[in-house]
Coordinates of C-alpha atoms in Angstrom, one line a residue:
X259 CA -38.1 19.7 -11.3
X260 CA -38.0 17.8 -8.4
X261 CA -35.3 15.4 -7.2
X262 CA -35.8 11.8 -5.5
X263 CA -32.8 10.4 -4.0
X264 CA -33.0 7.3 -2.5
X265 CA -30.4 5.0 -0.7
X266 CA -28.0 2.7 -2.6
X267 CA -29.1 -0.4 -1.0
X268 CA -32.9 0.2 -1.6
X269 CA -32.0 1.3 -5.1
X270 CA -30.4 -2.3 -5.6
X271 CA -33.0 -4.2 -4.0
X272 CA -35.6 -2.9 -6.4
X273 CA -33.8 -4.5 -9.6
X274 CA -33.6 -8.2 -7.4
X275 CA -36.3 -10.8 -7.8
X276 CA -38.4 -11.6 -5.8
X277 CA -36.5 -13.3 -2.4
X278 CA -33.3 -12.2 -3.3
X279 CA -31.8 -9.2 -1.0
X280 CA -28.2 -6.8 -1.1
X281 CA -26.4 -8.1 1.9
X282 CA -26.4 -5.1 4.3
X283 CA -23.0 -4.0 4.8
X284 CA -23.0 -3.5 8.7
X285 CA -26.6 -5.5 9.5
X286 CA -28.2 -9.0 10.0
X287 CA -31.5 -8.0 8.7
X288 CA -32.9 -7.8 4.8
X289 CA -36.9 -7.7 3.3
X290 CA -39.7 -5.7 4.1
X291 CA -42.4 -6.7 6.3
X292 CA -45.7 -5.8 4.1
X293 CA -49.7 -5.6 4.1
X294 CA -51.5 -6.6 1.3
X295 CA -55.0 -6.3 0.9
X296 CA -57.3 -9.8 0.0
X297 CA -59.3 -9.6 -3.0
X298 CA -62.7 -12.0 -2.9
X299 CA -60.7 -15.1 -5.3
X300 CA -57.3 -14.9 -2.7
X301 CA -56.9 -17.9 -0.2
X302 CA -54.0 -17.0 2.6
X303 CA -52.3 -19.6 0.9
X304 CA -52.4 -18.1 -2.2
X305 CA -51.0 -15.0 -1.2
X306 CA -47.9 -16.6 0.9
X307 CA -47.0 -18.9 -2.3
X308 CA -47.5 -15.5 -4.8
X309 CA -45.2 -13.7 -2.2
X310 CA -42.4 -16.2 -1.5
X311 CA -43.7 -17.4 1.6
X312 CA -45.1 -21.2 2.8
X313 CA -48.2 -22.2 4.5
X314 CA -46.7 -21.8 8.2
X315 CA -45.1 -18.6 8.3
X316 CA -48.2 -16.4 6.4
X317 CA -50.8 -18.5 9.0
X318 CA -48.9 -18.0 12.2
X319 CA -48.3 -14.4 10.8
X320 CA -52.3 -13.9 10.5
X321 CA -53.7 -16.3 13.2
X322 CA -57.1 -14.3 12.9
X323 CA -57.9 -14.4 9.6
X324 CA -59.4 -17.5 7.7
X325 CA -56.9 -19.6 5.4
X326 CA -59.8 -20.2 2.8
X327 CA -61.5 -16.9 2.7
X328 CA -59.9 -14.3 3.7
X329 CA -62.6 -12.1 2.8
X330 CA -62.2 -9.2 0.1
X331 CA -60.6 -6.5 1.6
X332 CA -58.8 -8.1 4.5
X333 CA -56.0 -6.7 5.2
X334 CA -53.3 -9.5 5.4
X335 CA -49.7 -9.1 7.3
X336 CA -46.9 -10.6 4.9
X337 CA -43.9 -11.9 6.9
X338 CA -40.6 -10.5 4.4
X339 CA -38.9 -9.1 6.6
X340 CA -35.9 -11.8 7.4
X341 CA -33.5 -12.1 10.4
X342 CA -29.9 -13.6 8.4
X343 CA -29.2 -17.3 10.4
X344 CA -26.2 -17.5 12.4
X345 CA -23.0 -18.9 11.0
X346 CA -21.1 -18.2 7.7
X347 CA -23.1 -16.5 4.9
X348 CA -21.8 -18.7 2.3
X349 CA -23.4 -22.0 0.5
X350 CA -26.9 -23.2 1.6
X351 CA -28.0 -22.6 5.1
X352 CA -31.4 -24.4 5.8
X353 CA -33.3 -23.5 9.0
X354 CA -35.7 -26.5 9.9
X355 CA -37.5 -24.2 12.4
X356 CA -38.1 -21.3 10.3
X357 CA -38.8 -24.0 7.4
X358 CA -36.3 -21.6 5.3
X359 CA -33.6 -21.7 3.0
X360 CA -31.1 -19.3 2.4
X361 CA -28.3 -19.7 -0.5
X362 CA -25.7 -17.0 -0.4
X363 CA -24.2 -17.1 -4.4
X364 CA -21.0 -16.6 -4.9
X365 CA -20.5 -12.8 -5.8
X366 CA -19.5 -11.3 -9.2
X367 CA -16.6 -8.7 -9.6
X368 CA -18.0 -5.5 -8.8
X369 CA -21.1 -6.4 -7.9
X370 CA -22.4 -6.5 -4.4
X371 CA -23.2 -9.7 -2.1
X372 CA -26.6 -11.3 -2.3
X373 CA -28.6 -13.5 -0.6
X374 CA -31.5 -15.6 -1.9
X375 CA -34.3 -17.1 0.6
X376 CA -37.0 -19.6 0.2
X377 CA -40.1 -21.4 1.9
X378 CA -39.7 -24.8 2.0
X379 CA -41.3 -27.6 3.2
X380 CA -39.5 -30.4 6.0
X381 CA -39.9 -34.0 7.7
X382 CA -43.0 -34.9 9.9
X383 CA -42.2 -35.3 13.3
X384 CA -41.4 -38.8 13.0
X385 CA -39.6 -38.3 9.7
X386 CA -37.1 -35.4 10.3
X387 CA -34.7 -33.6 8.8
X388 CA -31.5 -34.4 9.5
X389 CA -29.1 -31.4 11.2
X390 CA -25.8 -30.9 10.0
X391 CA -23.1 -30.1 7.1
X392 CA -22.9 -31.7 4.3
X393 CA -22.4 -30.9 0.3
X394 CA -24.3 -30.8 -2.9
X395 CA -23.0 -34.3 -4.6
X396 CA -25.2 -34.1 -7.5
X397 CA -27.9 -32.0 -9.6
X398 CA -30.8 -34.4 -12.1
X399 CA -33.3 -33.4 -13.9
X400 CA -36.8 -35.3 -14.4
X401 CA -35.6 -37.9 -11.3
X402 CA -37.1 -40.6 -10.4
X403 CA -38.3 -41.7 -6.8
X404 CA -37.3 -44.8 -5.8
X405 CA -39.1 -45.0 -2.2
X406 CA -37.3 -46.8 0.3
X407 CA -38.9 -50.0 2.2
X408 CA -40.0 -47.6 5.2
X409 CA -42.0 -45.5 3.2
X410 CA -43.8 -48.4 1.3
X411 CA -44.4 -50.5 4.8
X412 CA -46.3 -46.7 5.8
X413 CA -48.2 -46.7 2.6
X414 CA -49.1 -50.4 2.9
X415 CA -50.5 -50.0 6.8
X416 CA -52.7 -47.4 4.9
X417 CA -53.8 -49.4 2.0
X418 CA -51.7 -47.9 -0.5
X419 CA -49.3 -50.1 -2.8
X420 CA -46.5 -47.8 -4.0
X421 CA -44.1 -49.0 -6.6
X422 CA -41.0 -49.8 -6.4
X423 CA -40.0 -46.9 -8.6
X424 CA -42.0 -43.8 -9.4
X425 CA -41.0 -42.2 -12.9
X426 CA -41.1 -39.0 -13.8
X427 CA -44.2 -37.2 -13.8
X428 CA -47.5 -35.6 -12.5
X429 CA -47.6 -38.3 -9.8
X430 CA -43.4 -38.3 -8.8
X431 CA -43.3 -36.3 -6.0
X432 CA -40.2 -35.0 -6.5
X433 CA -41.5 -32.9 -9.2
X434 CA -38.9 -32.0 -12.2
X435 CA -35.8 -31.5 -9.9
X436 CA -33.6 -32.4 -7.5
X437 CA -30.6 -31.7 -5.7
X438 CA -28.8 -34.9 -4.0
X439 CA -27.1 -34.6 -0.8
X440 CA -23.8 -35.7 1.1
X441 CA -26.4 -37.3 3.6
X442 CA -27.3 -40.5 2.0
X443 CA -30.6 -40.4 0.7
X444 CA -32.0 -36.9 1.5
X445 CA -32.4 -34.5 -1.1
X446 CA -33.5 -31.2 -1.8
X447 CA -36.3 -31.6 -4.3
X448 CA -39.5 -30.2 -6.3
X449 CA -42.8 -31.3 -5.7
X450 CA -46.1 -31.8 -7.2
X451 CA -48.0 -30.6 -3.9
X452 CA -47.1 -26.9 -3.8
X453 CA -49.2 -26.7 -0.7
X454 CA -47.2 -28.6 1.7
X455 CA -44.4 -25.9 0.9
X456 CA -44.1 -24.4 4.2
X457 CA -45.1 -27.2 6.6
X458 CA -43.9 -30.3 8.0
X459 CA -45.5 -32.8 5.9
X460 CA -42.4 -34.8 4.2
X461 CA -40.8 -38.1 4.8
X462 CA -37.4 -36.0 5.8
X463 CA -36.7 -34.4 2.7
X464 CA -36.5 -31.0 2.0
X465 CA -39.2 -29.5 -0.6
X466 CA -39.2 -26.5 -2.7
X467 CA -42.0 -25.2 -5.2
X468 CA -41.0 -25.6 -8.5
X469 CA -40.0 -22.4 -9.6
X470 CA -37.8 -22.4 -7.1
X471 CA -35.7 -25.0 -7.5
X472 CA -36.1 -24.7 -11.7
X473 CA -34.2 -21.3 -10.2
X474 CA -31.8 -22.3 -8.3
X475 CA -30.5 -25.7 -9.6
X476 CA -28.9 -24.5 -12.2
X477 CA -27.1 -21.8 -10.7
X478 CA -25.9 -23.4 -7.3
X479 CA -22.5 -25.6 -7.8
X480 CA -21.8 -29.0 -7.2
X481 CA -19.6 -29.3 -4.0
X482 CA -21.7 -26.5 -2.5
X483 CA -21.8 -26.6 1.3
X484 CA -25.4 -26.8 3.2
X485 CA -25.7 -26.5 6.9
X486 CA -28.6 -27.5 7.6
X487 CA -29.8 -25.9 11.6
X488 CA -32.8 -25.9 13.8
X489 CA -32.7 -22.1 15.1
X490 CA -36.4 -21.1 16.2
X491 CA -35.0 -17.7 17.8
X492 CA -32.8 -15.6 15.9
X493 CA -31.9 -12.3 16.5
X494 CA -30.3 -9.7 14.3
X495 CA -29.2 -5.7 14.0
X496 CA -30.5 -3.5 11.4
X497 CA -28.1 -1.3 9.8
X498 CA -30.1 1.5 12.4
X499 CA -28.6 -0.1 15.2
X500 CA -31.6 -1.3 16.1
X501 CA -31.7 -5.0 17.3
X502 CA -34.7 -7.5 16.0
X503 CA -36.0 -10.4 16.8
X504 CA -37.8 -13.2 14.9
X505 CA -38.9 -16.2 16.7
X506 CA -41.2 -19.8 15.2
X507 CA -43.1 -22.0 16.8
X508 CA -41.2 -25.3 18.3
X509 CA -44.0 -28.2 17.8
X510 CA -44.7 -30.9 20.8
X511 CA -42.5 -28.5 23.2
X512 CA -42.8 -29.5 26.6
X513 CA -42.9 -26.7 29.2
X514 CA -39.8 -27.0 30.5
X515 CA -38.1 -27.2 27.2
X516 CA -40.2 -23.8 26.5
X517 CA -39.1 -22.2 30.0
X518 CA -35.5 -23.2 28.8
X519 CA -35.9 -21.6 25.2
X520 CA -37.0 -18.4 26.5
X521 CA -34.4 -18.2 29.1
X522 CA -32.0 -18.9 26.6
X523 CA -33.1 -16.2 24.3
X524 CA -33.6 -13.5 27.3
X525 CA -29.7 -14.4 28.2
X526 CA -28.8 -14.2 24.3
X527 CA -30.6 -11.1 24.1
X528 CA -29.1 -9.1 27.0
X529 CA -25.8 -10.2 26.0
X530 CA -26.4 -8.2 22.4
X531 CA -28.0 -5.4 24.3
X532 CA -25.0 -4.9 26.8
X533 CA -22.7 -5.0 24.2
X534 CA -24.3 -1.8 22.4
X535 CA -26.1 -0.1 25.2
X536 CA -29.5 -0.9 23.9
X537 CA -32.8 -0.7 26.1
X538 CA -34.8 -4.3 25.1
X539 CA -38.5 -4.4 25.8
X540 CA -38.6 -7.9 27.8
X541 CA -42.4 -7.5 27.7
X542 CA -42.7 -7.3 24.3
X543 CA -40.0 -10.2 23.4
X544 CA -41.3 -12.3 26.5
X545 CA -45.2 -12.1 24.3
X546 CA -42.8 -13.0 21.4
X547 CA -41.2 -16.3 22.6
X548 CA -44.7 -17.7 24.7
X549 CA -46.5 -17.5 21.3
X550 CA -44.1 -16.9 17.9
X551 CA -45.5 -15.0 14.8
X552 CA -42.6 -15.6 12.9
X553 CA -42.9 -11.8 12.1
X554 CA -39.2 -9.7 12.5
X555 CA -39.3 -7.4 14.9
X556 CA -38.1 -4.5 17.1
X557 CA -37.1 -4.6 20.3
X558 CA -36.7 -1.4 21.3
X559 CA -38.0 -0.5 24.5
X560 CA -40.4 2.7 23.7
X561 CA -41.5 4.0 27.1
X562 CA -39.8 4.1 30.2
X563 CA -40.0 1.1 32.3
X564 CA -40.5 3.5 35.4
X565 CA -40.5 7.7 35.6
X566 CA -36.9 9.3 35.7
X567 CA -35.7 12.9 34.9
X568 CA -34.6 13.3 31.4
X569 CA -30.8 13.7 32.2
X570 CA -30.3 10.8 34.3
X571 CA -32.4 8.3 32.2
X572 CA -30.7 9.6 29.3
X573 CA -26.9 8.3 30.9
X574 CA -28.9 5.3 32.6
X575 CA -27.9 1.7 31.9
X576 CA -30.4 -0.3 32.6
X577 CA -30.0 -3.9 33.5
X578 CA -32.9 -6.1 32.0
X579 CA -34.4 -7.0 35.4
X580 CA -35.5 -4.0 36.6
X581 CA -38.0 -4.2 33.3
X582 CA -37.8 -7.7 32.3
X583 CA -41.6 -8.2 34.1
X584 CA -43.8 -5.1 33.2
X585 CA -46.5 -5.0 31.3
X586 CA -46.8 -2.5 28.1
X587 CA -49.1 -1.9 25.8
X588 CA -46.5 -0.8 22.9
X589 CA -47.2 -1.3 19.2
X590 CA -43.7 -2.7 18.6
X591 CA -43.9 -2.5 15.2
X592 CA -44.8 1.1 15.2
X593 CA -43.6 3.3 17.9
X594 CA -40.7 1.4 18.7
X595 CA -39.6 2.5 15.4
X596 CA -40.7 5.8 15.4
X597 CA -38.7 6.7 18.3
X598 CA -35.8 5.3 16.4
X599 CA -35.7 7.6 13.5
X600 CA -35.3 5.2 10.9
X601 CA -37.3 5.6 8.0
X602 CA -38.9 2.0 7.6
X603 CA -37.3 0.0 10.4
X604 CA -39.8 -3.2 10.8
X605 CA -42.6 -1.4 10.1
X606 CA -44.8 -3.2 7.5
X607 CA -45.4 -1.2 4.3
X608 CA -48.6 -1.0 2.3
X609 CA -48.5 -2.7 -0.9
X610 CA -50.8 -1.3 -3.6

């Protein structure tokens, strides 16, 4: 007979839904980046929404392959693989840039600490989300939508005369649920256009797909705080000791707020690198922050940025300027691992 042992923490995962992750007891990073094959029926779509991701984050994650036919047997790169957002892990944290939220329950008596993430969809440019903290004030069921003037002055310019109040519904597009907020009239809610989950398409609200929030309303107290940040770079250790990256696009960036971002995140990145001796690849997370997948990744540098004996590279520290400019051609989300030692590190796993 022949014995499988397999770590505690992966052992737990497997028992989780779907989205939910065993905090890592040393570690910023939960999920499994994974590749999925496209059968002829399959829209990208589809297969972000079946696998707890939104229209943003599975597009920018496969910019090559169509959104409405994939094609059957395209293989198709699933972004689950998540980078924990700064700040306490407790409440609701909502990150308008990754167009994420994360709810960290409460956890039971001998039971380990969880975390629960979900796509959802944001404010339009010129409707945003509001940053901040605030606090869950109330919980309804079946609401109804009472639009405010702005919205119905928008829908008038287009021909459209809304009502003054929307009831419950196939056409309320709040959908069967919502959570009311501290910040006067923004809510977390349903929806009856499960597409938009995952883009910037609402008029500053914050959209879930109805599952989700039929999941979580119920479980999530009143009085529970939500931060609600705008963190397009994040960057996060495995329980390896290897530090990851995860960076989203920034829409209408000018290029001197991009030159500023990426200088920001090169400074933030040595900083964690210093601290543990850790070689980055600049290349690599230069590529990363010019044109974001929203993919985690390692940032291990895999090669050496210029040839040195063994021994004295071995006890070099190098500082990122030396390396910060040269080009590799590195499969970061292979070797860089594979140099590591860890057993799945980043690397996306084939789902059958």
């Amino acid at each position: 007979m022949i014995t499988l042992t397999f770590p505690r923490l992966l052992l737990a995962q497997e028992a989780l839904p779907q989205g939910h992750y065993s905090l890592p007891d040393n570690g910023d990073v939960v999920g499994q980046t994974t590749i999925v094959t496209a059968s002829q029926d399959d829209t990208l779509l589809d297969l972000g929404l079946n696998n707890n991701l939104g229209y943003n984050a599975v597009t920018q994650a496969n910019p090559e392959v169509s959104i409405w036919l994939p094609g059957e047997g395209t293989r198709v790169l699933l972004p689950t693989r998540y980078i924990l957002p700064p700040g306490p892990r407790e409440g609701i944290v909502i990150n308008i840039a990754e167009l994420r939220l994360y709810y960290y329950p409460p956890a039971k008596p001998g039971e380990p600490a969880t975390v629960e993430t979900y796509p959802i969809g944001i404010g339009r440019m010129d409707w945003k989300t509001p940053l901040g903290t605030t606090t869950i004030t109330a919980k309804v069921e079946q609401p109804s939508w009472y639009p405010p003037q702005s919205v119905i002055a928008e829908h008038a310019e287009n021909g459209d005369v809304l009502p003054r109040v929307v009831p419950p519904g196939p056409d309320n597009p709040l959908g069967d649920y919502a959570i009311i907020l501290g910040i006067p009239g923004y809510l977390i809610h349903g929806t009856n256009r499960p597409d938009g989950v995952g883009m910037r398409v609402s008029h500053g609200c914050i959209r879930m797909l109805s599952d989700d929030i039929e999941n979580l309303i119920y479980r999530v107290p009143k009085g529970t705080t939500v931060r609600l940040i705008n963190q397009p770079v994040k960057f996060g250790w495995t329980t390896e000791n290897l530090l990851e990256m995860q960076a989203h696009p920034v829409p209408e960036e000018t290029p001197e707020a991009m030159s500023a971002r990426i200088s920001k995140a090169f400074a933030i990145a040595t900083e964690h690198a210093n601290a543990r001796g850790f070689l980055i690849d600049y290349a690599d997370l230069k590529k990363e922050l010019e044109d974001p997948s929203s993919v985690a990744r390692s940032l291990l540098l895999s090669s050496r940025p210029f040839p040195l004996k063994v021994t004295f590279y071995d006890r070099l520290t190098l500082h990122h300027a030396l390396y910060s400019q040269l080009d590799t051609s590195v499969d970061n989300d292979g070797k860089a691992n594979a140099a590591s030692g860890a057993e799945t590190n980043g690397v996306p796993v084939e789902s059958r």
